[in-house]
Short mmCIF file of C-alpha atoms in Angstrom, two decimals:
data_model
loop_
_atom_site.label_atom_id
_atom_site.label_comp_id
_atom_site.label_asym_id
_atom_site.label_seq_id
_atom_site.Cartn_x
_atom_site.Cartn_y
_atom_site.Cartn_z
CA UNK V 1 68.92 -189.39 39.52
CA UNK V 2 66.40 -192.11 38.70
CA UNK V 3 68.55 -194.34 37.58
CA UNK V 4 70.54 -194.25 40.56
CA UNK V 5 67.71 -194.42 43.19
CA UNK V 6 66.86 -197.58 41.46
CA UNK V 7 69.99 -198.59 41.23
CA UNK V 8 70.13 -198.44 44.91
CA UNK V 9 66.81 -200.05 45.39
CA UNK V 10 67.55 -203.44 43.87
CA UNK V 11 70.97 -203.35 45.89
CA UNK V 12 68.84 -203.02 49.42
CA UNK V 13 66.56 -205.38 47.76
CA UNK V 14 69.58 -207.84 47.26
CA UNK V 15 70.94 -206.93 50.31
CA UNK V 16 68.15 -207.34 52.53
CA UNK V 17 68.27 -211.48 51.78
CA UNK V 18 69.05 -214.29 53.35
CA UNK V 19 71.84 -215.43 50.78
CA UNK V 20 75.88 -213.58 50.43
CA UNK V 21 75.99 -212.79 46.64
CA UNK V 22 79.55 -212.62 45.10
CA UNK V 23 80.63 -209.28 44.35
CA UNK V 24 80.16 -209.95 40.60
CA UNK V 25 76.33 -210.63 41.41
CA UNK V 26 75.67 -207.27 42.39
CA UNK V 27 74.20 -204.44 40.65
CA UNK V 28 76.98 -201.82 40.62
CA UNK V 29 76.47 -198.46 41.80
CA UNK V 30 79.13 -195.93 40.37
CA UNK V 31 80.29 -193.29 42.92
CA UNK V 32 82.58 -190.10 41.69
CA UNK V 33 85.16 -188.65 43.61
CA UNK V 34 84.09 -187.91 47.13
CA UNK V 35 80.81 -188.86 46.14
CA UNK V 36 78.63 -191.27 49.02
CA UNK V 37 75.43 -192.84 49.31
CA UNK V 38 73.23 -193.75 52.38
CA UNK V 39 72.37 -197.18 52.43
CA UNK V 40 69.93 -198.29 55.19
CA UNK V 41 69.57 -202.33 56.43
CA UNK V 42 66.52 -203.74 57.87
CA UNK V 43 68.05 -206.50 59.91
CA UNK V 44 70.16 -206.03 62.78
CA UNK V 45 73.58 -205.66 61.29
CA UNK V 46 75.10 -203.81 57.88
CA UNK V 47 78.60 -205.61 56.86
CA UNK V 48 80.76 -204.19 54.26
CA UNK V 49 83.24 -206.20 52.35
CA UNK V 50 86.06 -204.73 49.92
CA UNK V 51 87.55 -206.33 46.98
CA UNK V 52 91.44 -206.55 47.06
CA UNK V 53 91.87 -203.75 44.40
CA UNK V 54 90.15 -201.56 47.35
CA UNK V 55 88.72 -199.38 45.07
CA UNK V 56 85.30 -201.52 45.06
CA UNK V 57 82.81 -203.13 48.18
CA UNK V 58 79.73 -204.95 48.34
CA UNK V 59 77.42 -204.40 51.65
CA UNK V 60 75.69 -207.52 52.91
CA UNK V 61 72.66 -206.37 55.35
CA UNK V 62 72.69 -209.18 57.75
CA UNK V 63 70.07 -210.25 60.87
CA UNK V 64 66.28 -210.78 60.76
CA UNK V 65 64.42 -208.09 58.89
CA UNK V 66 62.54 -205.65 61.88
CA UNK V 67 59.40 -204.15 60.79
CA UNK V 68 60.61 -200.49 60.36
CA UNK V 69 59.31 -197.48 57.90
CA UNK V 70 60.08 -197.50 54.67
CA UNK V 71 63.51 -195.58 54.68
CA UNK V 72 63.42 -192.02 52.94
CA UNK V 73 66.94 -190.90 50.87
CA UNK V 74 66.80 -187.40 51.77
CA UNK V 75 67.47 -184.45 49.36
CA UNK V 76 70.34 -182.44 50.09
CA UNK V 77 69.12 -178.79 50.91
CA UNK V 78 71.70 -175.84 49.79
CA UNK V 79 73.40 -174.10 52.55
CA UNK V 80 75.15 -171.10 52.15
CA UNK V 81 78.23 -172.82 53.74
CA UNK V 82 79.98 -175.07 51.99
CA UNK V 83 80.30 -177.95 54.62
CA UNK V 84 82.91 -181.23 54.48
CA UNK V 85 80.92 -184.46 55.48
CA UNK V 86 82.53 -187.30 56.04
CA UNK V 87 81.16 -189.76 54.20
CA UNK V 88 80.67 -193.32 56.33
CA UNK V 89 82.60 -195.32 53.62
CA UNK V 90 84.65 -193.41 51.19
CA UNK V 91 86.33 -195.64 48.20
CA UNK V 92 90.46 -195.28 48.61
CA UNK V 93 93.18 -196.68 47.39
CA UNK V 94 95.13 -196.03 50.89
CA UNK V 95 92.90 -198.29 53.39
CA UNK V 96 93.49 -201.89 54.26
CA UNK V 97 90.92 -204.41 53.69
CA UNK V 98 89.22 -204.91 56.78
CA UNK V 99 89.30 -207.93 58.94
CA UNK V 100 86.46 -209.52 59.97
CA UNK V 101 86.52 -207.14 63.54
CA UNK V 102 86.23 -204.07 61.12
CA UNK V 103 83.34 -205.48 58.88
CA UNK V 104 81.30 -206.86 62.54
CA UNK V 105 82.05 -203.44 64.83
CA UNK V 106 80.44 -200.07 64.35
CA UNK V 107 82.68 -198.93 67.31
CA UNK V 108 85.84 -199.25 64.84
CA UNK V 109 84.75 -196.67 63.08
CA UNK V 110 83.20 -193.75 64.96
CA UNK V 111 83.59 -192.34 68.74
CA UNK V 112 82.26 -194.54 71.57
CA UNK V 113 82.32 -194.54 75.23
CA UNK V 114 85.49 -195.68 77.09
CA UNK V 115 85.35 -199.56 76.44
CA UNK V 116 86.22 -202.35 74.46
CA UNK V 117 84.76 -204.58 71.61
CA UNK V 118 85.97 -207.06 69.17
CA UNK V 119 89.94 -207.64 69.32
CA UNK V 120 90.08 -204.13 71.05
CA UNK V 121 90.99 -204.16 74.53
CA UNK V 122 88.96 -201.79 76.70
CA UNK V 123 90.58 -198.00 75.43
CA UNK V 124 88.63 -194.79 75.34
CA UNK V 125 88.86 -192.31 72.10
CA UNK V 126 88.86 -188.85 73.94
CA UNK V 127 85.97 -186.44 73.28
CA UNK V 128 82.55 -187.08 71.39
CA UNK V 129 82.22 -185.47 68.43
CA UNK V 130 79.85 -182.10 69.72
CA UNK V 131 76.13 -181.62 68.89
CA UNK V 132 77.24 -178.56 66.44
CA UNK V 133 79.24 -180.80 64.24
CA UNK V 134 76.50 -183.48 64.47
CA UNK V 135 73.54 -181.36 63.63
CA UNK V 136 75.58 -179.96 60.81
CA UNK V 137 75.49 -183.43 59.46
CA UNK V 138 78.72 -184.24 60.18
CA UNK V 139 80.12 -187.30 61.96
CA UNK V 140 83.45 -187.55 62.19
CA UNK V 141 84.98 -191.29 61.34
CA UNK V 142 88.00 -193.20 62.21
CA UNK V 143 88.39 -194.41 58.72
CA UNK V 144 88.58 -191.29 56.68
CA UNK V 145 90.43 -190.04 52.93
CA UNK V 146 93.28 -188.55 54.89
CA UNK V 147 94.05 -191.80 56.89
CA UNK V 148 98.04 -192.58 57.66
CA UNK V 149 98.31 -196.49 55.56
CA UNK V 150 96.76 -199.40 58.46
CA UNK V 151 96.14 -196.79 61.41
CA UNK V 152 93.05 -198.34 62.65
CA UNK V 153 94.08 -201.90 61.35
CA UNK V 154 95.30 -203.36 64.80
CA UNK V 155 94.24 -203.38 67.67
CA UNK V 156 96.94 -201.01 69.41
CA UNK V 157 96.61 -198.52 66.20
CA UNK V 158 92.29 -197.79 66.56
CA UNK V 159 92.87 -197.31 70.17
CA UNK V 160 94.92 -194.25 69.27
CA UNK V 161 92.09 -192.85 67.47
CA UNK V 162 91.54 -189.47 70.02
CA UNK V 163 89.18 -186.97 69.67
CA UNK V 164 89.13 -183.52 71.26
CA UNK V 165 87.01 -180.16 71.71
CA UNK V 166 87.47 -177.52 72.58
CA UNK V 167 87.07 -173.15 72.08
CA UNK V 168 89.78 -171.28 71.26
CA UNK V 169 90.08 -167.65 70.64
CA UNK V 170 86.01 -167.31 71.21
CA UNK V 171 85.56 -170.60 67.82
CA UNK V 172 84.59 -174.05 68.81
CA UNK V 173 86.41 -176.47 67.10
CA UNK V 174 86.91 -180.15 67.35
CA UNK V 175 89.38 -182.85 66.38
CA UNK V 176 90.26 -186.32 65.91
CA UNK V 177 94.27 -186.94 65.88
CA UNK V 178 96.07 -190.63 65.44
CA UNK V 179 98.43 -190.38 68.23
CA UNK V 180 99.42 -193.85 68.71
CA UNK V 181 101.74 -192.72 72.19
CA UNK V 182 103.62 -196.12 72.41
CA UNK V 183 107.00 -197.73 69.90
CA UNK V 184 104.45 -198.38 67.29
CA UNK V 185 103.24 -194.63 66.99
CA UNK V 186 107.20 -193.30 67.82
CA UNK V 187 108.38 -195.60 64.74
CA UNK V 188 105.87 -193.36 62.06
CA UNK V 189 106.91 -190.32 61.21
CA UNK V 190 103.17 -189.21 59.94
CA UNK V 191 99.92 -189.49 61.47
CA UNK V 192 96.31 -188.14 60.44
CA UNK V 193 94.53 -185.76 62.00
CA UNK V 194 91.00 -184.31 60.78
CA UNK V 195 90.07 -180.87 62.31
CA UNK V 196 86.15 -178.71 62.29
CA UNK V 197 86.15 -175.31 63.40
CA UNK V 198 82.94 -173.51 63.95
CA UNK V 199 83.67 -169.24 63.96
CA UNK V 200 81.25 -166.43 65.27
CA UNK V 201 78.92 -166.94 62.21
CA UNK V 202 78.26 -170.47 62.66
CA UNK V 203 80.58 -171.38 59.53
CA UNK V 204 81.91 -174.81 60.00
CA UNK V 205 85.42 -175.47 58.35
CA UNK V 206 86.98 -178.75 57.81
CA UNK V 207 90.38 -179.80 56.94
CA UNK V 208 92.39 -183.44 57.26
CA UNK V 209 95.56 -184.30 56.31
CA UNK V 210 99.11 -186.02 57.75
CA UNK V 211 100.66 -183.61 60.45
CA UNK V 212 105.01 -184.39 60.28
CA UNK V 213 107.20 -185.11 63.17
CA UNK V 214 110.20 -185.57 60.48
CA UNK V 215 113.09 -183.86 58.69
CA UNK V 216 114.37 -183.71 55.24
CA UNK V 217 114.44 -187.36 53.87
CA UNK V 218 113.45 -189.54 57.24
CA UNK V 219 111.69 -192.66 57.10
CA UNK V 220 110.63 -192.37 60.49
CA UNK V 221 109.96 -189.27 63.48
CA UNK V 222 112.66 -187.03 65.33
CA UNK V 223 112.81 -189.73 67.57
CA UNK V 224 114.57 -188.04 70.67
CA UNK V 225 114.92 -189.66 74.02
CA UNK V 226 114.69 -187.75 77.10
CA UNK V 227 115.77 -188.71 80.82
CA UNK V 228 113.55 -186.20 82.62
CA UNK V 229 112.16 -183.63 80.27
CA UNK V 230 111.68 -181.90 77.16
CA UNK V 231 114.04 -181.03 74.16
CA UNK V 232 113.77 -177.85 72.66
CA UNK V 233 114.55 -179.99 68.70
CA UNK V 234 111.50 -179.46 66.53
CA UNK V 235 109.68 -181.20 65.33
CA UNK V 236 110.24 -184.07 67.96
CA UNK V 237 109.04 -187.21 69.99
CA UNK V 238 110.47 -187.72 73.00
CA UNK V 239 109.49 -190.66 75.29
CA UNK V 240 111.18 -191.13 78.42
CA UNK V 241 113.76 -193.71 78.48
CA UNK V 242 114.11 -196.57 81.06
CA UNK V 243 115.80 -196.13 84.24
CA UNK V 244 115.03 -192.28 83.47
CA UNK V 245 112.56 -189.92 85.77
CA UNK V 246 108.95 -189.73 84.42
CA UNK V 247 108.55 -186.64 82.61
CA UNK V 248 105.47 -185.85 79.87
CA UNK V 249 105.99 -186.80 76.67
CA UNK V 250 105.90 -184.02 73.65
CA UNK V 251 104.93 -184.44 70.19
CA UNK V 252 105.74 -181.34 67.98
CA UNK V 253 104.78 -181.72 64.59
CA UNK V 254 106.76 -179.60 62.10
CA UNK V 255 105.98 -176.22 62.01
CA UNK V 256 103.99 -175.59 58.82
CA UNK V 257 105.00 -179.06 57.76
CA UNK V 258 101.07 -179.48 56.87
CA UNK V 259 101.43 -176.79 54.33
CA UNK V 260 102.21 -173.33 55.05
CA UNK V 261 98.74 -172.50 55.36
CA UNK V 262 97.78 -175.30 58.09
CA UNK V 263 97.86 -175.27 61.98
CA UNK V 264 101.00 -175.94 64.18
CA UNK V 265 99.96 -178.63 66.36
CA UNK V 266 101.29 -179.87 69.55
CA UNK V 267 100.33 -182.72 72.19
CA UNK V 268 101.65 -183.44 76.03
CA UNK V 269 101.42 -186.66 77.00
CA UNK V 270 101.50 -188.58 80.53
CA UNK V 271 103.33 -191.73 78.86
CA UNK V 272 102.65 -195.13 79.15
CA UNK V 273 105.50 -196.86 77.45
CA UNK V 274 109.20 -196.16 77.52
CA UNK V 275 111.01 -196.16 74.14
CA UNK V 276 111.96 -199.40 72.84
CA UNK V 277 110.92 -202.59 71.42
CA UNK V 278 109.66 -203.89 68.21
CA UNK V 279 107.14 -201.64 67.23
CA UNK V 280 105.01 -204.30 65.82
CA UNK V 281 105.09 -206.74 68.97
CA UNK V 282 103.49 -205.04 71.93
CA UNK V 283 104.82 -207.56 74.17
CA UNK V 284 108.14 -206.20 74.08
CA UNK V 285 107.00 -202.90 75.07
CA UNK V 286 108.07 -201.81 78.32
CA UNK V 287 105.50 -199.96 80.23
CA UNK V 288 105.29 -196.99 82.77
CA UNK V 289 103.05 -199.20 85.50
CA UNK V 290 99.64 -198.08 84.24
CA UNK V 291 97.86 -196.30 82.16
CA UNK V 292 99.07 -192.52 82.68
CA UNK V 293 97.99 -191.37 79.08
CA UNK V 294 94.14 -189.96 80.14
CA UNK V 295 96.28 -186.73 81.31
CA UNK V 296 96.67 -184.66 77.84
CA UNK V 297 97.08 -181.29 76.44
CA UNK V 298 96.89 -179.81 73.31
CA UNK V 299 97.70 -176.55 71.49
CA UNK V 300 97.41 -175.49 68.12
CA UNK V 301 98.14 -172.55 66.09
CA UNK V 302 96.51 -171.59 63.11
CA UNK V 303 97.84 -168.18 62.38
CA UNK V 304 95.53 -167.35 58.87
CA UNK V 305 97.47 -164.24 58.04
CA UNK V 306 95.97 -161.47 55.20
CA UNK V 307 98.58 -160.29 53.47
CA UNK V 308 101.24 -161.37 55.96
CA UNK V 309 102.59 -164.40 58.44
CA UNK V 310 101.19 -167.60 56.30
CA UNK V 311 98.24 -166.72 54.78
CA UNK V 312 95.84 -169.64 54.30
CA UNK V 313 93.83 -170.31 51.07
CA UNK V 314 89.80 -169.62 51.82
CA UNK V 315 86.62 -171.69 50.72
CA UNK V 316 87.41 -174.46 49.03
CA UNK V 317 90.40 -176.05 47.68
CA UNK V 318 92.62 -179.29 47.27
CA UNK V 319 95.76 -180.11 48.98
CA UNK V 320 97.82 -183.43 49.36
CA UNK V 321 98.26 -185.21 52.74
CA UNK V 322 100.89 -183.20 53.35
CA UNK V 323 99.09 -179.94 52.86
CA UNK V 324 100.39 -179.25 49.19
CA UNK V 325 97.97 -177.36 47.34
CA UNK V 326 96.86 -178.57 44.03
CA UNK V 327 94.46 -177.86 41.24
CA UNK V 328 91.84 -180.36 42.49
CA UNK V 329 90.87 -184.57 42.74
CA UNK V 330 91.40 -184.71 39.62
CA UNK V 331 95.69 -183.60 39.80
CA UNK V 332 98.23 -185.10 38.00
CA UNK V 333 100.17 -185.63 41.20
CA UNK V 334 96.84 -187.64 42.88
CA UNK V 335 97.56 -191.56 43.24
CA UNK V 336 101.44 -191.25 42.57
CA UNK V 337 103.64 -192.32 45.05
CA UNK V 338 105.94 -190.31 47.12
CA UNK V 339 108.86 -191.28 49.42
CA UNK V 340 110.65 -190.66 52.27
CA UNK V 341 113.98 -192.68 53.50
CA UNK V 342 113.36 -196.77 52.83
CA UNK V 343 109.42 -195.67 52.82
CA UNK V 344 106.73 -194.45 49.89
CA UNK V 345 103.36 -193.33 50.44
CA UNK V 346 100.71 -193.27 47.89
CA UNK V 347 99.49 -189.25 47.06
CA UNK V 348 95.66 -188.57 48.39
CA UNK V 349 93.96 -185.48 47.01
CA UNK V 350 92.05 -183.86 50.20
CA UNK V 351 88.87 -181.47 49.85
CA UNK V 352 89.86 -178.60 52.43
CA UNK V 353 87.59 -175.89 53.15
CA UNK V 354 88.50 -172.82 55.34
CA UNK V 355 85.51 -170.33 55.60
CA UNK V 356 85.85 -166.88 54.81
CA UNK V 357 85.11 -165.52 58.04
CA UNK V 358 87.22 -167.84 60.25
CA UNK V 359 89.92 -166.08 62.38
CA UNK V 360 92.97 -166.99 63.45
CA UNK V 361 93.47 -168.78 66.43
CA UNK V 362 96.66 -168.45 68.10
CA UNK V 363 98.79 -167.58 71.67
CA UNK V 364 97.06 -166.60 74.35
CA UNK V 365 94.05 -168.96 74.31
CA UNK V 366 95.39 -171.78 72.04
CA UNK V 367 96.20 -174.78 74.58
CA UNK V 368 94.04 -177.03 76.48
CA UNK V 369 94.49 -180.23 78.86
CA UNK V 370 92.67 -182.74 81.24
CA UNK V 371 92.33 -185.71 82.78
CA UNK V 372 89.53 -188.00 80.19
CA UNK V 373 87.10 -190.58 81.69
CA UNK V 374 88.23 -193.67 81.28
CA UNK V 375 90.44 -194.53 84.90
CA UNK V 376 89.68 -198.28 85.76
CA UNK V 377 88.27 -199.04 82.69
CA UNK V 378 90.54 -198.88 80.25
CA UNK V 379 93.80 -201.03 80.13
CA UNK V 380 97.03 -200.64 77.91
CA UNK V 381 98.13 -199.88 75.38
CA UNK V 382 94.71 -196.83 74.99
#
C-alpha cells in the first residue's frame, strides 16, 4: 500500500505541472482487474489520454493550480453488501480512444442536465442517477466495462446515453440504457445497458451487460418496419416507415437473450426518424418533424425464480456481455473474439452482483413512462 500511495504521489506531483510528459515519462501505476484509483487535480481541468494499445493512459491535470486542501485518499470501509462501483476510468480493451471532445468534457461521461457541450448538440440523458445510488458511492458512467464498441464516440451515439428510475414491485432501481432510436441505433443489433436495484433491506445490486434485439447468426437487429403499429416478432425494432401513420416505436430485446438469469427489457418510443439512410451519415436521415422521443416507457422483467422459472445466480459472479456465466475475470473465454453474421465482438468478463434478498420484479407493477424535460431545448437527433 505504500508503495502505491507514493506511487500516486509523484504522478499528481508530475501531473500538477506546467509541462505534457510523454507517456514513457511517467511513473507507472499498475491497476488489476477492476481495480481504480482516485486521482484528484489542483487546476481547473483533469485530461486523460490513452495509448493506442488502450490498455494504458496518462492523466495530464491542466489549468492554474487553486489553493485547495491537501486531498485525502480515503480508506475503503467494509460493508456488509458487496456493492459494484463504477470506477471513473476503467482500463479496456473494447473503448475507442477518445477524441479531443472526450478528453476536454466531463459531461461525456456522466448524467447532466438537458443541454449541449463540445460536438454534442443540445440532447438530454433521461433521469439523474438518485441520491441512494450516489450516497452508496456509486456514480453511474457513460463509459463503462460493458460498453457496446464506439457507443459514446459520436456525437449522435452519447446522446443516446438514457438514464431512468424508477420503483417497481415496492425496489427502487435505476438504469442507464444505449438506445440510440434513429438508423444508426436500428443498424446494431446490441446495445449496453447497466442496471442498480435497491430491495427492502437497502441492498444495492448491480449488473451491465449487452441486451439482444437479434436471432441466431444476425449481424444486425430484427429490423421490422411497421406502417402504423406494432409487430408481435420478438425480439424486434420497428420504426415507422415513410409515408406510413405515426405509431410508437418498440424495442424488444430477446427474451433471456442476456442470460437466462437477466431481466427482459422493453422500451416505447415516440420516434424521431423513419427507417432509412446510411446509418453513419445523419444527414440522410429522414425525420418525424421534431423531436417526439422525450415521450418513453419502459418495462422490465426480472423474474429471479428459486427452484423454478429462470433462477438467477446470487452475490457475486462473472458473466460475458451477453450474460454467459463464467468462472471469473480471469476465464479462458475473456478477450477472445466472438461473432455474429459479417461482425465479431471482442469477449468482456462483467462483475455481476445480485443480492440475496432481492425479489423479483415482474407483471403487475413492472412498466413505467413519461414525458422528460428537455422540450425546446434539445434538438435532433437526442
Amino acid at each position: 500500500m505504500k508503495k502505491t500511495l507514493a506511487g500516486i504521489a509523484i504522478l499528481m506531483a508530475l501531473l500538477g505541472g506546467a509541462a505534457v510528459f510523454a507517456q514513457t515519462q511517467l511513473p507507472s501505476i499498475y491497476l488489476n482487474a477492476n481495480e481504480a484509483i482516485t486521482v484528484f487535480c489542483t487546476g481547473n481541468r483533469l485530461a486523460i489520454e490513452r495509448a493506442q494499445d488502450k490498455l494504458s493512459a496518462y492523466l495530464v491535470c491542466r489549468g492554474q493550480p487553486t489553493p485547495t486542501p491537501t486531498p485525502v485518499i480515503p480508506t475503503a470501509t467494509p460493508t456488509s453488501t458487496p456493492v459494484l462501483a463504477t470506477p471513473t476510468f476503467t482500463p479496456t480493451s473494447v473503448f475507442p480512444s477518445p477524441t479531443p471532445e472526450h478528453v476536454h468534457h466531463e459531461a461525456d461521461l456522466y448524467w447532466h442536465p438537458p443541454g449541449g457541450h463540445g460536438d454534442r448538440p443540445p440532447h438530454e440523458h433521461g433521469d439523474p442517477p438518485p441520491q441512494w445510488l450516489l450516497n452508496a458511492g456509486i456514480r453511474p458512467s457513460f463509459t463503462h466495462v460493458a460498453g457496446t464498441p464506439g457507443e459514446n464516440h459520436a456525437y449522435y451515439k452519447h446522446t443516446a446515453f438514457k438514464g431512468w428510475s424508477g420503483n417497481f414491485n415496492g425496489q427502487d432501481w435505476y438504469g442507464v440504457f444505449h438506445l440510440d432510436f434513429n438508423p444508426a441505433g436500428h443498424a446494431s443489433r446490441f446495445h449496453s445497458y447497466q442496471l442498480w436495484v435497491r430491495d427492502a433491506t437497502g441492498a444495492i445490486s448491480a449488473i451491465s451487460g449487452w441486451l439482444d434485439f437479434g436471432v441466431d447468426n444476425q449481424t444486425g437487429p430484427q429490423l421490422v418496419p411497421q406502417c402504423g403499429g406494432d409487430d408481435s416478432v420478438r425480439p424486434i425494432m420497428n420504426p415507422p416507415s415513410v409515408g406510413c401513420r405515426l405509431s410508437f416505436e418498440s424495442w424488444y430485446a430477446r427474451p433471456g437473450g442476456n442470460g437466462s438469469w437477466a431481466p427482459d427489457f422493453g422500451f416505447n418510443i415516440n420516434p424521431n426518424y423513419y427507417v432509412g439512410g446510411d446509418p453513419t451519415n445523419p444527414a440522410t436521415w429522414t425525420d418525424t418533424g421534431y423531436v417526439r422521443n422525450l415521450e418513453r416507457r419502459i418495462e422490465f422483467a426480472w423474474y429471479l425464480g428459486e427452484g423454478g422459472i429462470r433462477p438467477s445466480p446470487r452475490g457475486e459472479f462473472w458473466t460475458t456481455q451477453w450474460g454467459d456465466i463464467v468462472s471469473g475475470p480471469n476465464d479462458p473465454v475473456c478477450g477472445t473474439q466472438r461473432s455474429y453474421g459479417a461482425r465479431s465482438y471482442t469477449v468482456v468478463c462483467l462483475r455481476q452482483y445480485v443480492a440475496p434478498t432481492l425479489r423479483a420484479m415482474t407483471f403487475p407493477g413492472n412498466s413505467a413512462g413519461r414525458v422528460f424535460p428537455g422540450d425546446g431545448i434539445v434538438v435532433l437527433p437526442n
